[in-house]
Amino acid sequence: EIVLTQSPGTLSLSPGERATLSCRASQSVGGNYLAWYQQKPGQAPRLLIYDASNRAAGIPARFGGSGSGTDFTLTISRLEPEDFAVYYCHQCATSPLTFGGGTKVEMK
Amino acid sequence: QITLKESGPTLVKPTQTLTLTCTFSGFSLSTSDVGVAWIRQPPGKALEWLALIYWNDDNQYSPSLRNRLTITKDTSKNQVVLTMTNMDPVDTGTYYCAHTGGWTPDYWGQGSLVTVSS
């Protein structure tokens, strides 16, 4: 099973700042089939990034994904008020599919 | 557009079997490379992948829950059903179904909160 470790657990930032979230896999994620989701309280997760670096439909350009193999990064270039949420990475390359533990981006 | 909605009991007793139905529209589970996944989330905790069924009836399960889960599809009704046996209070949480086109869950249902309590 591929274990995904997200860091930091919590990121305290102000609107306009840059957010950098990390997702490290215990073994290589084949095909870089790594996705990022945003989840707000009481809502279902929303797909932001798929295949490590492709933005999903309708996702603003301030969200960017990078990385390959075992190290992946989600970057939010300039935080907007609506970006404060929990973010999860998810590998869909190898069964069983797995999620990371999440990073909470909170307002400083 | 693609939509999914989970339905089932909100409260189950320990040792009972949970049956959840995902009813979807906007896609067909007979189309190549399409699948429907189930994911759950205990209150205040992270997402946990449970099971996945593909257009060709291939299915996958979480190893830790494999002996308790069954996923089936009814293509004519546009439904996917997940059953989980021997429910325990630790199984309390929100259960989501999601469309997968290719590999990634992209469209999610709103979720169904299930509480396990006597």
GROMACS .gro file of C-alpha atoms in nm:
model
  226
    1GLU     CA    1   0.000   0.000   0.000
    2ILE     CA    2   0.129   0.346  -0.089
    3VAL     CA    3   0.126   0.570   0.219
    4LEU     CA    4   0.091   0.943   0.148
    5THR     CA    5   0.232   1.182   0.407
    6GLN     CA    6   0.123   1.543   0.383
    7SER     CA    7   0.308   1.831   0.542
    8PRO     CA    8   0.268   2.056   0.718
    9GLY     CA    9  -0.040   1.951   0.909
   10THR     CA   10  -0.149   2.313   0.938
   11LEU     CA   11  -0.038   2.619   0.744
   12SER     CA   12  -0.118   2.962   0.889
   13LEU     CA   13  -0.103   3.230   0.622
   14SER     CA   14  -0.261   3.562   0.526
   15PRO     CA   15  -0.458   3.641   0.211
   16GLY     CA   16  -0.224   3.726  -0.073
   17GLU     CA   17   0.053   3.500   0.054
   18ARG     CA   18   0.187   3.193  -0.126
   19ALA     CA   19   0.100   2.846   0.006
   20THR     CA   20   0.318   2.543  -0.056
   21LEU     CA   21   0.179   2.202   0.043
   22SER     CA   22   0.377   1.879   0.026
   23CYS     CA   23   0.271   1.520  -0.035
   24ARG     CA   24   0.532   1.247  -0.005
   25ALA     CA   25   0.463   0.889  -0.114
   26SER     CA   26   0.617   0.579   0.044
   27GLN     CA   27   0.686   0.445  -0.306
   28SER     CA   28   0.676   0.582  -0.654
   29VAL     CA   29   0.331   0.681  -0.785
   30GLY     CA   30   0.305   0.521  -1.126
   31GLY     CA   31   0.216   0.748  -1.414
   32ASN     CA   32   0.217   1.037  -1.162
   33TYR     CA   33  -0.149   0.959  -1.101
   34LEU     CA   34  -0.162   1.197  -0.808
   35ALA     CA   35  -0.455   1.427  -0.744
   36TRP     CA   36  -0.521   1.718  -0.508
   37TYR     CA   37  -0.856   1.803  -0.352
   38GLN     CA   38  -0.990   2.099  -0.158
   39GLN     CA   39  -1.250   2.042   0.112
   40LYS     CA   40  -1.445   2.303   0.303
   41PRO     CA   41  -1.655   2.227   0.614
   42GLY     CA   42  -1.975   2.043   0.533
   43GLN     CA   43  -1.884   2.001   0.166
   44ALA     CA   44  -1.762   1.718  -0.051
   45PRO     CA   45  -1.402   1.732  -0.174
   46ARG     CA   46  -1.344   1.929  -0.494
   47LEU     CA   47  -1.090   1.812  -0.749
   48LEU     CA   48  -0.820   2.072  -0.811
   49ILE     CA   49  -0.532   1.889  -0.980
   50TYR     CA   50  -0.505   1.551  -1.151
   51ASP     CA   51  -0.207   1.361  -1.292
   52ALA     CA   52   0.016   1.571  -1.063
   53SER     CA   53   0.005   1.891  -1.264
   54ASN     CA   54  -0.317   1.927  -1.463
   55ARG     CA   55  -0.578   2.169  -1.337
   56ALA     CA   56  -0.932   2.036  -1.335
   57ALA     CA   57  -1.203   2.223  -1.523
   58GLY     CA   58  -1.287   2.558  -1.375
   59ILE     CA   59  -0.997   2.568  -1.130
   60PRO     CA   60  -0.826   2.908  -1.110
   61ALA     CA   61  -0.472   2.945  -1.241
   62ARG     CA   62  -0.340   3.033  -0.894
   63PHE     CA   63  -0.355   2.661  -0.813
   64GLY     CA   64  -0.060   2.465  -0.946
   65GLY     CA   65   0.064   2.110  -0.904
   66SER     CA   66   0.412   1.974  -0.957
   67GLY     CA   67   0.631   1.678  -0.877
   68SER     CA   68   0.684   1.321  -0.981
   69GLY     CA   69   0.777   0.983  -0.837
   70THR     CA   70   0.744   1.020  -0.461
   71ASP     CA   71   0.741   1.397  -0.407
   72PHE     CA   72   0.453   1.621  -0.505
   73THR     CA   73   0.362   1.980  -0.433
   74LEU     CA   74   0.048   2.189  -0.449
   75THR     CA   75   0.112   2.561  -0.474
   76ILE     CA   76  -0.143   2.838  -0.432
   77SER     CA   77   0.030   3.145  -0.570
   78ARG     CA   78  -0.175   3.411  -0.389
   79LEU     CA   79  -0.427   3.302  -0.131
   80GLU     CA   80  -0.780   3.428  -0.171
   81PRO     CA   81  -1.022   3.426   0.126
   82GLU     CA   82  -1.210   3.131  -0.025
   83ASP     CA   83  -0.891   2.918  -0.038
   84PHE     CA   84  -0.879   2.860   0.339
   85ALA     CA   85  -0.972   2.494   0.362
   86VAL     CA   86  -0.829   2.144   0.402
   87TYR     CA   87  -0.633   1.995   0.112
   88TYR     CA   88  -0.583   1.625   0.043
   89CYS     CA   89  -0.357   1.441  -0.197
   90HIS     CA   90  -0.471   1.110  -0.346
   91GLN     CA   91  -0.285   0.847  -0.543
   92CYS     CA   92  -0.492   0.654  -0.795
   93ALA     CA   93  -0.212   0.458  -0.956
   94THR     CA   94  -0.188   0.149  -0.739
   95SER     CA   95  -0.456  -0.046  -0.558
   96PRO     CA   96  -0.544   0.008  -0.283
   97LEU     CA   97  -0.595   0.373  -0.367
   98THR     CA   98  -0.498   0.598  -0.078
   99PHE     CA   99  -0.535   0.952   0.053
  100GLY     CA  100  -0.299   1.165   0.253
  101GLY     CA  101  -0.390   1.289   0.599
  102GLY     CA  102  -0.461   1.643   0.482
  103THR     CA  103  -0.315   1.991   0.527
  104LYS     CA  104  -0.530   2.261   0.678
  105VAL     CA  105  -0.468   2.608   0.540
  106GLU     CA  106  -0.592   2.854   0.800
  107MET     CA  107  -0.604   3.229   0.811
  108LYS     CA  108  -0.332   3.389   1.018
  109GLN     CA  109  -2.372   1.734  -1.643
  110ILE     CA  110  -2.250   1.460  -1.410
  111THR     CA  111  -2.424   1.429  -1.075
  112LEU     CA  112  -2.421   1.163  -0.805
  113LYS     CA  113  -2.627   1.123  -0.491
  114GLU     CA  114  -2.587   0.881  -0.203
  115SER     CA  115  -2.885   0.735  -0.019
  116GLY     CA  116  -2.929   0.497   0.268
  117PRO     CA  117  -2.995   0.483   0.641
  118THR     CA  118  -2.865   0.759   0.865
  119LEU     CA  119  -2.854   0.533   1.171
  120VAL     CA  120  -2.754   0.168   1.197
  121LYS     CA  121  -2.698  -0.052   1.499
  122PRO     CA  122  -2.371  -0.228   1.573
  123THR     CA  123  -2.338  -0.564   1.393
  124GLN     CA  124  -2.597  -0.463   1.132
  125THR     CA  125  -2.529  -0.446   0.759
  126LEU     CA  126  -2.518  -0.106   0.590
  127THR     CA  127  -2.648  -0.072   0.235
  128LEU     CA  128  -2.577   0.252   0.051
  129THR     CA  129  -2.693   0.337  -0.300
  130CYS     CA  130  -2.526   0.581  -0.535
  131THR     CA  131  -2.764   0.706  -0.804
  132PHE     CA  132  -2.599   0.898  -1.083
  133SER     CA  133  -2.672   1.080  -1.406
  134GLY     CA  134  -2.473   1.232  -1.688
  135PHE     CA  135  -2.265   0.922  -1.762
  136SER     CA  136  -2.301   0.550  -1.819
  137LEU     CA  137  -2.125   0.273  -1.633
  138SER     CA  138  -2.114   0.076  -1.954
  139THR     CA  139  -1.872   0.326  -2.108
  140SER     CA  140  -1.508   0.220  -2.128
  141ASP     CA  141  -1.275   0.348  -1.853
  142VAL     CA  142  -1.559   0.475  -1.633
  143GLY     CA  143  -1.587   0.375  -1.269
  144VAL     CA  144  -1.760   0.467  -0.944
  145ALA     CA  145  -1.573   0.478  -0.615
  146TRP     CA  146  -1.682   0.489  -0.251
  147ILE     CA  147  -1.487   0.700  -0.003
  148ARG     CA  148  -1.569   0.772   0.360
  149GLN     CA  149  -1.470   1.030   0.618
  150PRO     CA  150  -1.508   0.993   0.995
  151PRO     CA  151  -1.605   1.317   1.167
  152GLY     CA  152  -1.308   1.553   1.176
  153LYS     CA  153  -1.076   1.302   1.011
  154ALA     CA  154  -0.921   1.232   0.673
  155LEU     CA  155  -1.071   1.067   0.366
  156GLU     CA  156  -1.051   0.689   0.336
  157TRP     CA  157  -1.091   0.505   0.004
  158LEU     CA  158  -1.320   0.200   0.032
  159ALA     CA  159  -1.400   0.043  -0.303
  160LEU     CA  160  -1.424   0.097  -0.679
  161ILE     CA  161  -1.618  -0.070  -0.957
  162TYR     CA  162  -1.542  -0.027  -1.325
  163TRP     CA  163  -1.750  -0.039  -1.641
  164ASN     CA  164  -1.627  -0.395  -1.706
  165ASP     CA  165  -1.729  -0.522  -1.359
  166ASP     CA  166  -1.371  -0.523  -1.235
  167ASN     CA  167  -1.366  -0.412  -0.872
  168GLN     CA  168  -1.117  -0.322  -0.606
  169TYR     CA  169  -1.145  -0.303  -0.227
  170SER     CA  170  -0.956  -0.156   0.063
  171PRO     CA  171  -0.755  -0.450   0.203
  172SER     CA  172  -0.844  -0.363   0.561
  173LEU     CA  173  -1.218  -0.379   0.483
  174ARG     CA  174  -1.222  -0.633   0.200
  175ASN     CA  175  -1.399  -0.903   0.399
  176ARG     CA  176  -1.682  -0.665   0.494
  177LEU     CA  177  -1.746  -0.484   0.165
  178THR     CA  178  -1.934  -0.567  -0.152
  179ILE     CA  179  -1.973  -0.326  -0.444
  180THR     CA  180  -2.215  -0.393  -0.729
  181LYS     CA  181  -2.362  -0.197  -1.018
  182ASP     CA  182  -2.694  -0.183  -1.198
  183THR     CA  183  -2.620  -0.019  -1.529
  184SER     CA  184  -2.985  -0.002  -1.633
  185LYS     CA  185  -3.075   0.193  -1.317
  186ASN     CA  186  -2.759   0.405  -1.313
  187GLN     CA  187  -2.684   0.287  -0.962
  188VAL     CA  188  -2.393   0.149  -0.763
  189VAL     CA  189  -2.456  -0.023  -0.431
  190LEU     CA  190  -2.209  -0.064  -0.145
  191THR     CA  191  -2.280  -0.304   0.139
  192MET     CA  192  -2.074  -0.314   0.456
  193THR     CA  193  -2.134  -0.591   0.708
  194ASN     CA  194  -2.084  -0.600   1.083
  195MET     CA  195  -2.102  -0.225   1.137
  196ASP     CA  196  -1.922  -0.077   1.437
  197PRO     CA  197  -1.928   0.273   1.594
  198VAL     CA  198  -1.586   0.340   1.435
  199ASP     CA  199  -1.759   0.316   1.096
  200THR     CA  200  -1.952   0.634   1.174
  201GLY     CA  201  -1.888   0.901   0.914
  202THR     CA  202  -1.987   1.055   0.584
  203TYR     CA  203  -1.988   0.817   0.290
  204TYR     CA  204  -1.927   0.959  -0.057
  205CYS     CA  205  -1.957   0.808  -0.401
  206ALA     CA  206  -1.758   0.956  -0.689
  207HIS     CA  207  -1.729   0.919  -1.066
  208THR     CA  208  -1.388   0.822  -1.197
  209GLY     CA  209  -1.303   0.893  -1.559
  210GLY     CA  210  -0.970   0.731  -1.617
  211TRP     CA  211  -0.817   0.704  -1.273
  212THR     CA  212  -0.916   1.008  -1.072
  213PRO     CA  213  -1.239   1.063  -0.877
  214ASP     CA  214  -1.356   1.388  -1.031
  215TYR     CA  215  -1.726   1.430  -0.958
  216TRP     CA  216  -1.846   1.358  -0.605
  217GLY     CA  217  -2.184   1.320  -0.443
  218GLN     CA  218  -2.284   1.540  -0.151
  219GLY     CA  219  -2.221   1.257   0.097
  220SER     CA  220  -2.439   1.055   0.329
  221LEU     CA  221  -2.383   1.071   0.705
  222VAL     CA  222  -2.408   0.733   0.872
  223THR     CA  223  -2.408   0.695   1.249
  224VAL     CA  224  -2.350   0.358   1.411
  225SER     CA  225  -2.505   0.345   1.755
  226SER     CA  226  -2.726   0.121   1.961
   0.00000   0.00000   0.00000
